XYZ file of C-alpha atoms in Angstrom:
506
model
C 108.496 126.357 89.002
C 108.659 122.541 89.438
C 110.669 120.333 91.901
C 112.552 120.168 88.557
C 112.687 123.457 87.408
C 116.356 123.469 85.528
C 115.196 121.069 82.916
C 111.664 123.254 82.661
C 113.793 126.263 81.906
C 115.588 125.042 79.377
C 114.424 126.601 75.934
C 112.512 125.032 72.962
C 115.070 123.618 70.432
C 115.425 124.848 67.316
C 113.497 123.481 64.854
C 115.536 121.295 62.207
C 116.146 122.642 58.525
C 115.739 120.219 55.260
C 119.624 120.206 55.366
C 119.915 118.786 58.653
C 117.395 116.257 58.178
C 119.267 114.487 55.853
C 122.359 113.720 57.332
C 122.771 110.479 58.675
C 122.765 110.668 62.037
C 120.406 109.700 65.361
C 117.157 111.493 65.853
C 114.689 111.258 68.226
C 111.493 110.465 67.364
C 109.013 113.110 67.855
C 111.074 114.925 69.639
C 111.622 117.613 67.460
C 115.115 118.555 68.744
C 118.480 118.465 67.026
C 120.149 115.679 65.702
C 122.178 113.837 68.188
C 125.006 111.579 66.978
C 125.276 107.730 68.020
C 127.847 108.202 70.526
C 125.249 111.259 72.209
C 122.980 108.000 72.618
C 125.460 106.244 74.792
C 125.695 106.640 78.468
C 129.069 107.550 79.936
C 130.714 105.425 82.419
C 130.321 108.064 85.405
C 126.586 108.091 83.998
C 126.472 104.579 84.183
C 127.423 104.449 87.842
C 124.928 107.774 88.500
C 121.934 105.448 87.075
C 123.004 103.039 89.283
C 123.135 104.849 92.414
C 119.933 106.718 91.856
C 118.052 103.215 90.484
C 119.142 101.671 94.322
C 117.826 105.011 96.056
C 114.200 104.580 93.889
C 114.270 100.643 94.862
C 115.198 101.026 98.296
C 112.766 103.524 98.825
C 109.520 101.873 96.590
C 110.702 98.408 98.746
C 110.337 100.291 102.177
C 106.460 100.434 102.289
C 105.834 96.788 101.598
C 108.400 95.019 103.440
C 106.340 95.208 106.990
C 103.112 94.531 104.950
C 103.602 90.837 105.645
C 104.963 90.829 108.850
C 101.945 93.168 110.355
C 100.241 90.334 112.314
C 103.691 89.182 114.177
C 104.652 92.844 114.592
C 101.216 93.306 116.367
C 101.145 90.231 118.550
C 105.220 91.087 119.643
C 104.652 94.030 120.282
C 101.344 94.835 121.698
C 99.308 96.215 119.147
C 95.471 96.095 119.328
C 94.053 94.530 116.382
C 92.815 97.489 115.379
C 95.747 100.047 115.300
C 97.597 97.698 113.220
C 96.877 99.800 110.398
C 98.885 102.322 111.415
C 102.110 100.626 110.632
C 101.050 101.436 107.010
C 99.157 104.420 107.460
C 101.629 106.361 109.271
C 104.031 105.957 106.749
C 102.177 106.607 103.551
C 100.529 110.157 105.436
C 103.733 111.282 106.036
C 105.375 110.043 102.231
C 102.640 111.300 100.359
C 101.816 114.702 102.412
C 105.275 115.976 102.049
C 106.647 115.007 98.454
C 105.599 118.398 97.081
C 106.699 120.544 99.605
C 110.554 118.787 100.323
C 110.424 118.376 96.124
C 110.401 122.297 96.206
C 113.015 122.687 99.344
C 115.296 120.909 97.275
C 114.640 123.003 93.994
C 116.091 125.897 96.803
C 118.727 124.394 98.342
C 120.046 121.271 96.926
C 118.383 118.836 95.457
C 121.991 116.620 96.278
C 121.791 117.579 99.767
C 118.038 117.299 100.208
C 118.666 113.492 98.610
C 121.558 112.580 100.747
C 119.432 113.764 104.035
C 116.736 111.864 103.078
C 118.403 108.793 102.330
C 120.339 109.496 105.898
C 117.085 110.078 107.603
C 115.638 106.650 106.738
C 118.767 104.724 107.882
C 118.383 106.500 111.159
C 114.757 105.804 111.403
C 115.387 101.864 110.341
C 117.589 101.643 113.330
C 114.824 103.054 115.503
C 112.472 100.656 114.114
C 114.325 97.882 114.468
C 115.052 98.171 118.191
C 111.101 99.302 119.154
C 110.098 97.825 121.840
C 106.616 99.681 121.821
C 104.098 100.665 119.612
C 105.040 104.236 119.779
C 108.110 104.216 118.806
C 107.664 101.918 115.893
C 104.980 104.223 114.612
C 107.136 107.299 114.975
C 109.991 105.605 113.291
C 107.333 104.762 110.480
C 106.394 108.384 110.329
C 110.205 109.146 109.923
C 110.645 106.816 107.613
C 107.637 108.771 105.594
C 109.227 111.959 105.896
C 112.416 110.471 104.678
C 111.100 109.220 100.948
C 109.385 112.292 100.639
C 112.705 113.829 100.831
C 114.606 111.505 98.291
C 111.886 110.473 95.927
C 111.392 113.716 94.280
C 115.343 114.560 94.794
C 116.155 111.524 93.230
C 114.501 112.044 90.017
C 115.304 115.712 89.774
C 118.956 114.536 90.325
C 118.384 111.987 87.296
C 116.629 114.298 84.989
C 119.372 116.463 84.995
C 122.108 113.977 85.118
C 120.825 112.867 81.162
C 120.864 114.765 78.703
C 117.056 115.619 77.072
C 116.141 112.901 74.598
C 116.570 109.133 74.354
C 119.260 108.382 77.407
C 116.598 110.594 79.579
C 114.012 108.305 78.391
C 115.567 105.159 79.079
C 116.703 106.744 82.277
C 113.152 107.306 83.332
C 111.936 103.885 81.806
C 114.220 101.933 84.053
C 113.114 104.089 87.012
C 109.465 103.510 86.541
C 110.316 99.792 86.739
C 112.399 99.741 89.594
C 109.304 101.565 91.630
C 107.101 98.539 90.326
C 109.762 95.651 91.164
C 110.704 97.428 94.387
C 107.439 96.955 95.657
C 107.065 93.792 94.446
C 110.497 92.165 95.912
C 109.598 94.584 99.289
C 106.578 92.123 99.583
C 108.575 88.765 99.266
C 111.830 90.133 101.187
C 109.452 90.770 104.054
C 108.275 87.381 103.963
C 111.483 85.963 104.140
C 113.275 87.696 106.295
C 110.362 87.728 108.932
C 110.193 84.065 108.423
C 113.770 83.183 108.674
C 115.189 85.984 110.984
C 112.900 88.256 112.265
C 110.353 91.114 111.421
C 113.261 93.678 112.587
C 115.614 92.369 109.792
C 112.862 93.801 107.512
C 113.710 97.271 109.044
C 117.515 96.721 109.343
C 117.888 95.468 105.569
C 117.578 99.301 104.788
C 120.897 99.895 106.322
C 123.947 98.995 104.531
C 122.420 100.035 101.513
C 121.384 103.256 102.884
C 124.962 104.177 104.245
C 126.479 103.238 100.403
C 123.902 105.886 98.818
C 125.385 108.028 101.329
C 128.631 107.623 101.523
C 128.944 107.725 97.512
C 126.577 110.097 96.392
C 128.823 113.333 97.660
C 131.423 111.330 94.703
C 129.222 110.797 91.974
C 126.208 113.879 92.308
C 126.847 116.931 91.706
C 124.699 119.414 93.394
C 121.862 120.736 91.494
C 119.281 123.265 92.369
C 117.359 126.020 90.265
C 119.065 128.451 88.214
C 117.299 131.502 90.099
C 116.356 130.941 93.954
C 112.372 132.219 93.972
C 110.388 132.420 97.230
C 108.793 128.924 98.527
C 104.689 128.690 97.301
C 103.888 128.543 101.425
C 100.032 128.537 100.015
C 100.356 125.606 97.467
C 102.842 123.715 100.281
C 99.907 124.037 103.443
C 96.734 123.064 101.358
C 98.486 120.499 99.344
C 100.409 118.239 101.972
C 97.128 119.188 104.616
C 95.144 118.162 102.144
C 96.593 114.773 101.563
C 97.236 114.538 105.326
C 93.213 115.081 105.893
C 92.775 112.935 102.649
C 94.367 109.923 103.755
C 94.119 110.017 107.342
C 89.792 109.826 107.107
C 90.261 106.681 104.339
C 92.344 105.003 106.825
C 89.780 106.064 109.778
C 86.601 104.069 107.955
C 87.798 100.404 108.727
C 87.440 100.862 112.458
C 84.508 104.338 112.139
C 82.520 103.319 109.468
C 82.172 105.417 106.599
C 79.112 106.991 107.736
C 81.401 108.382 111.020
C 81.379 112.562 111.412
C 85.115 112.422 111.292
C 85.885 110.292 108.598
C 83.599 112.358 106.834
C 84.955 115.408 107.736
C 88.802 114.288 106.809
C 87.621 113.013 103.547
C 85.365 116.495 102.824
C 88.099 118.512 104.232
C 90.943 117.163 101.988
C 88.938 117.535 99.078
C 88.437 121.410 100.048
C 91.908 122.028 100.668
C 93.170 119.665 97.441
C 91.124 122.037 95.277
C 92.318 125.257 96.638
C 95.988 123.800 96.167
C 94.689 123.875 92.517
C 93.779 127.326 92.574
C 96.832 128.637 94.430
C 99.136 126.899 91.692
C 97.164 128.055 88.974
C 97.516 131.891 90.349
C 101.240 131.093 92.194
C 104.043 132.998 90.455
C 106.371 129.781 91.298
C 103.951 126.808 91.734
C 105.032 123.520 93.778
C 103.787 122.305 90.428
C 102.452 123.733 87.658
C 98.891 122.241 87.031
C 98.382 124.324 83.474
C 100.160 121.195 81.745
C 97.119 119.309 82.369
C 95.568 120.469 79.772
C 97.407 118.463 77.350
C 96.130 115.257 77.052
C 99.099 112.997 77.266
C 99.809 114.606 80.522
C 96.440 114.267 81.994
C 95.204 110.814 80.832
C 98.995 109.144 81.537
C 99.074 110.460 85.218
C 95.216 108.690 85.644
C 96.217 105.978 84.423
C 99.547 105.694 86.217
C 97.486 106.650 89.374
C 95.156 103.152 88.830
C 98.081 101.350 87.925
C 99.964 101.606 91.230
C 96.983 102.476 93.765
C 95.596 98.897 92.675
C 98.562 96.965 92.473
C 99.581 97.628 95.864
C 96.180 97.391 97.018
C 95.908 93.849 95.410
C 99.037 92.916 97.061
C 97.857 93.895 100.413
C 94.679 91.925 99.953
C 96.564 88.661 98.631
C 98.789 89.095 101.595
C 95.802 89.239 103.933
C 94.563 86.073 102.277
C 97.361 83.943 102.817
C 98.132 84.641 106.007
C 94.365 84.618 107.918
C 92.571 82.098 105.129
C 94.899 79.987 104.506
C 97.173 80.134 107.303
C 100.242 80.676 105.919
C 103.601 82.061 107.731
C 105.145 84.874 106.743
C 107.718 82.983 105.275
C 105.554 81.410 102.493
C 103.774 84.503 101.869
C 107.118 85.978 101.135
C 107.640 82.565 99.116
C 104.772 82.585 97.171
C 105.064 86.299 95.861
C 108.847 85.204 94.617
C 107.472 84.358 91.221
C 106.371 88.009 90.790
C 109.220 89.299 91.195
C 110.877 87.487 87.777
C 107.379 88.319 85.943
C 107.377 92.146 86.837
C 111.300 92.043 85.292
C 109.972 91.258 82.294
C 107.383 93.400 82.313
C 110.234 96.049 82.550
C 112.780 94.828 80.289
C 110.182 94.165 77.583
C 108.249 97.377 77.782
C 110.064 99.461 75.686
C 109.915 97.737 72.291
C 105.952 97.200 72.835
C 105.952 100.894 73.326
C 108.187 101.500 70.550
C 106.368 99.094 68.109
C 102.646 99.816 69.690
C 103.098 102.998 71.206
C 101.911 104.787 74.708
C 98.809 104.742 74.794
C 98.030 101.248 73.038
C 101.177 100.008 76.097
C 99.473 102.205 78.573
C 95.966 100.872 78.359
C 97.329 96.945 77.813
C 99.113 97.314 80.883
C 95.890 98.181 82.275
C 93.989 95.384 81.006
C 96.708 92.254 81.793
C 96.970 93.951 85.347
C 93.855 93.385 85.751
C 93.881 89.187 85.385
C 95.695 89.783 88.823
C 92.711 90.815 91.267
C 89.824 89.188 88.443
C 91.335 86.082 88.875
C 92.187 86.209 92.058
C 88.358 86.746 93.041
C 87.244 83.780 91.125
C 89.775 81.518 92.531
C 89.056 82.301 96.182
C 85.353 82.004 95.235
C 86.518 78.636 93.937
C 88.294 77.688 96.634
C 90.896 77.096 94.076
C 94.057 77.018 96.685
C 97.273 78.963 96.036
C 98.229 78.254 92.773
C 95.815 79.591 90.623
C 96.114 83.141 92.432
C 99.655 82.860 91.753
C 99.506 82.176 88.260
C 97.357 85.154 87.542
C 99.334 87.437 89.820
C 101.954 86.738 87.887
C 100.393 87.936 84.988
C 98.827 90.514 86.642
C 102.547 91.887 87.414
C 104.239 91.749 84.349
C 101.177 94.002 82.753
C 101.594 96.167 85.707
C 105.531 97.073 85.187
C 104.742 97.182 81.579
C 102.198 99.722 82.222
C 104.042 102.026 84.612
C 106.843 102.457 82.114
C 104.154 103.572 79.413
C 102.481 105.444 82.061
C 106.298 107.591 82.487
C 106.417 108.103 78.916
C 103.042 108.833 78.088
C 102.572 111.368 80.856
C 106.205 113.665 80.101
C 105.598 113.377 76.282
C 103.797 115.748 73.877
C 105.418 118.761 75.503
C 108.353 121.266 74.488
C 111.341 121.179 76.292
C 110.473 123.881 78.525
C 107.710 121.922 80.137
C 109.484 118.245 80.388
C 110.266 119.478 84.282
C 106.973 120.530 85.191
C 105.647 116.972 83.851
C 108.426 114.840 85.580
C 107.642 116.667 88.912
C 103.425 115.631 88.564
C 104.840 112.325 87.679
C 106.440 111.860 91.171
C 103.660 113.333 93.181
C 101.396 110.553 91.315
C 103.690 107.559 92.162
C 103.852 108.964 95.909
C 100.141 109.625 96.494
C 99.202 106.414 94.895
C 101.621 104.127 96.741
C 100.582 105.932 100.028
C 96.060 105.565 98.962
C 95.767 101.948 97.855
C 96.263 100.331 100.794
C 94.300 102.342 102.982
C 91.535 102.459 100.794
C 91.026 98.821 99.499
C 91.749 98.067 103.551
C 89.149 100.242 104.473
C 86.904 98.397 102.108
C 87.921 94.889 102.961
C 87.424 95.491 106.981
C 83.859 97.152 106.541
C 83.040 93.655 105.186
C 85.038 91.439 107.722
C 83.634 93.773 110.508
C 80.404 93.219 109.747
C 80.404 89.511 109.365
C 82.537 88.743 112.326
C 80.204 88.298 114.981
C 78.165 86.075 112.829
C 80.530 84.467 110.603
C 84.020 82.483 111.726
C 86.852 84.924 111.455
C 88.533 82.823 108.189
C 85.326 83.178 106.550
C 84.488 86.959 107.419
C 87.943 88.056 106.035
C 87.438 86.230 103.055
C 84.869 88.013 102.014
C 86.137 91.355 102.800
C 89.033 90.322 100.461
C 86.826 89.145 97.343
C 84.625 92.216 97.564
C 88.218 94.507 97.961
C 89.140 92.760 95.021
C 85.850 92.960 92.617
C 86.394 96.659 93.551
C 89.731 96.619 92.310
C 88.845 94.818 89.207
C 85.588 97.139 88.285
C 88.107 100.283 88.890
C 90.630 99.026 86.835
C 88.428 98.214 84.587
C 86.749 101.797 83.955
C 90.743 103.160 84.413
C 91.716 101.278 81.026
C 88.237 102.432 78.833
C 88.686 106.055 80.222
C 92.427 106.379 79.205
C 91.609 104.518 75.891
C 89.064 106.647 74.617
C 89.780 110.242 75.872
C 93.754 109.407 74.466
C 92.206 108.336 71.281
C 90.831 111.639 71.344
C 93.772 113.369 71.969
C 95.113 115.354 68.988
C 98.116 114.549 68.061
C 101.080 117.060 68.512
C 104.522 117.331 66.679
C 107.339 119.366 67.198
C-alpha cells in the first residue's frame, strides 16, 4: 500500500442512523464516522508524551537542513571549499532526503516503522558527530549525505508512527496540524539557531546541537512507541522504489548542476530530462503495482491533488526565500552570521502564530479559503523583499515583511495537511498522509537548489563586470521576483480548480 498502510486498511465507518444523530454527543464534522464522546476528543497522558516525542523528531529533523545555511561561507573558507562546491553542503543533503523518503517509508511499512524511526534518528546523531569533527570537505559532505539518508528514514516513520498513535478523527487532526507547524517553525528557528551558534561558538555547534536531543528520541522512544508495521507483509515495489528515488536523484542533482554549467549544459540537461523520464514511469509502475510505494489513484480527488500543489509552493518558496535573504545579508550587507541568525529571530514568534492560529481560520473559513490566504500573505515575504532591496531600504523593511510572510506560510502548511488528507473514506486517509510526506521532503530538498541556481546564473554573469556586492544583488532580486510570480500563479491555480472541486460528504 502506503508507507502508512494500517490506517489505509482500516474500513469505511458505518454510516450514522437518524437515532444516533441525535444524541448529544461529539461529532466530527464531515467526517462521516461514528459519534465519538467528549472524553474520545481528549488525548491521554501517554499520548500526550507520544506527541511530544514525535513533534521533537519532526523539528529536529525540518531544523537540520537550515542550520548550516548561514554558516556556508565560514564553513567554506575553514575548511577549504572552492567557492563553487559550496553548494554541496545543501545539495548533498536534500538528494539524499528527498531520493529516499519513499523507498525507507515502505521498508518501514515491512519491518518496523518503530525501528526504522529509532535508526534513523540514531543515524543522524552519528553523522552530526562526523560533521562536527570534519576536517575536510569530504567528509563533511559525506556526513551531509548521511545526514540525508537519516531523515528519509524518520520523516516518513515518524508520521506513520503518529497516524496510528491517534485515533481517526479530530485528535488525528490536531495531531497532524501541530506537525505541519513544527516542519514550518523548524526550519525557521534552524535558520536563526545557525546564526547564533556559528556566531557565538562555532559552525560545528550547528552540527553538534543535534545530539542530546537525538540520543533522548532514542533512548525513550523503545518506552513510549510501540512497534507498528502493516497488517500483512507484501513484497517491496523494487520498480516504483528505482525510478522514483533515481528520478529525484537525477532531478535534483541537474538543478543544482546549472549555477556553475549553465542551463544550456548537456548534463544538466540530461539530469533534468532524465528525472522527468524516470518520475513518470514511477507513475506508471504505481498505477499498475499491486502494493504501490504510494498510491497515485487518490489524485484524482481534488482536495488531494490541489492541497499537495499548493503545499509543494508553500515550502519550496519559503525555504528558497530564506536562502536568498540569507545570501543578502551576509554578501550585501555584510553581516556575520550572528546577526543573520539575529535578524531571522522575529520569524520565529510570527510563524508560532501562524500555527497556533491556523486552526480556527480553517475552522471558521475553511481549507481552501486558509490554503490559498496562506498563499497570498506568504507572498508579502519575497514581494517585499524585492522592492526593499531595489530601494535600498536596509534591514528592516525585509524583516517586517518576512515576518508576515512567515506567519501566512505556517498558516498555510497546516491548511495545506488538512486540505490534502480530507475528502476521502477512511480507507484512503493512509495513502494521502504518505503523498503528504513525500511533498514536504521533495520540496524542502528543490527550493534551494533551484532559486540558487537562478540567483548564481545572474551573479555569474555580472561578476566580471559588476562589483561582487552588486552582482549578487541582483541575482537575489531576480530569485525573488521568481519566487513572487510562482507564488503568485500557485495561489490562483489552487483557488480556482478547488472552487471547482465538487464537494463530497460522507
Amino acid at each position: 500500500m502506503s508507507v502508512l498502510d494500517d490506517s489505509a486498511r482500516r474500513p469505511r465507518s458505518a454510516p450514522v442512523s437518524p437515532e444516533e444523530r441525535g444524541k448529544p454527543e461529539v461529532r466530527e464534522k464531515g467526517a462521516g464516522g461514528p459519534a465519538r464522546s467528549p472524553a474520545a476528543l481528549r488525548m491521554t497522558s501517554r499520548q500526550r508524551a507520544v506527541l511530544v516525542l514525535l513533534l521533537s523528531s519532526t523539528f529536529l529533523l525540518a531544523a537540520d537542513l537550515p542550520l548550516l545555511n548561514v554558516a556556508i561561507p565560514v564553513i567554506g573558507s575553514g575548511l577549504g571549499f572552492a567557492v563553487g562546491d559550496l553548494h554541496w553542503i545543501t545539495t548533498a543533503f536534500a538528494l539524499t532526503s528527498a531520493g529516499f523518503t519513499l523507498l525507507f517509508g515502505r521498508i518501514a511499512d515491512l519491518y518496523g516503522r518503530r525501528l526504522v524511526f529509532v535508526t534513523g534518528v540514531a543515524l543522524l546523531v552519528a553523522s552530526s558527530v562526523l560533521g562536527a569533527a570534519a576536517q575536510s570537505p569530504a567528509v563533511l559532505i559525506a556526513a551531509r549525505v548521511a545526514q540525508g539518508i537519516a531523515t528519509a528514514m524518520a520523516t516518513p516513520a515518524a508520521l506513520a508512527l503518529m497516524t496510528t498513535s491517534f485515533p481517526e478523527g479530530p485528535l488525528r487532526a490536531r495531531a497532524l496540524g501541530v506537525n505541519g507547524t513544527m516542519i514550518s517553525l523548524g526550519f525557521t528557528v534552524g535558520a536563526v539557531a545557525g546564526g547564533l551558534l556559528t556566531g557565538l561558538l562555532s559552525w560545528r555547534w550547528s552540527f553538534l546541537v543535534n545530539v542530546p536531543v537525538g540520543l533522548a528520541i532514542v533512548v525513550l522512544s523503545p518506552v513510549l512507541l510501540k512497534e507498528s508495521r502493516a497488517a500483512e507483509r507484501s513484497r517491496m515495489d523494487v520498480p516504483g522504489a528505482a525510478t522514483v528515488s533515481l528520478g529525484l536523484l537525477a532531478l535534483v542533482y541537474g538543478v543544482s548542476r546549472s549555477p556553475d554549467l549553465g542551463w544550456g549544459s548537456p548534463l544538466v540537461l540530461g539530469c533534468v530530462a532524465t528525472g522527468a523520464v524516470l518520475l513518470g514511469a514511477f507513475w506508471r509502475v504505481e498505477l499498475r503495482a499491486d502494493a504501490p510505494l504510494a498510491s497515485v489513484r487518490i489524485l484524482r480527488t481534488p482536495t488531494v491533488r490541489w492541497g499537495n500543489l499548493g503545499g509543494f509552493a508553500l515550502i519550496t518558496l519559503q525555504t528558497a526565500v530564506i536562502f536568498l535573504v540569507t545570501l543578502y545579508l551576509q554578501e550585501v550587507l555584510g553581516y556575520s552570521p550572528l546577526a543573520t541568525g539575529l535578524a531571522f529571530s522575529v520569524l520565529g514568534v510570527s510563524a508560532f502564530l501562524g500555527g497556533a492560529l491556523a486552526p480556527r481560520i480553517i475552522g471558521r473559513y475553511g481549507g481552501r479559503r486558509t490554503l490559498v490566504a496562506g498563499l497570498v500573505v506568504q507572498l508579502v515575504g519575497p514581494l517585499g523583499v524585492f522592492v526593499s532591496t531595489g530601494a535600498q531600504g536596509g534591514v528592516v523593511p525585509v524583516l517586517a515583511v518576512l515576518t508576515a510572510g512567515a506567519f501566512g506560510h505556517v498558516m498555510g502548511v497546516v491548511a495545506y495537511m488538512v486540505t490534502g488528507t480530507s475528502n476521502l473514506p477512511d480507507d484512503e486517509q493512509g495513502l494521502a498522509t504518505g503523498l503528504t510526506t513525500m511533498t514536504q521532503q521533495v520540496a524542502l530538498a528543490m527550493g534551494t537548489p533551484v532559486m540558487s541556481a537562478v540567483a548564481s546564473g545572474r551573479i555569474h554573469a555580472l561578476t566580471a563586470s559588476h562589483p561582487y556586492d552588486e552582482a549578487v544583488l541582483s541575482g537575489v532580486r531576480l530569485a525573488l521576483g521568481v519566487d513572487t510570480l510562482v507564488t503568485a500563479l500557485a495561489a490562483a491555480l489552487v483557488w480556482f480548480c478547488l472552487g471547482r472541486a465538487p464537494r463530497r460528504t460522507a
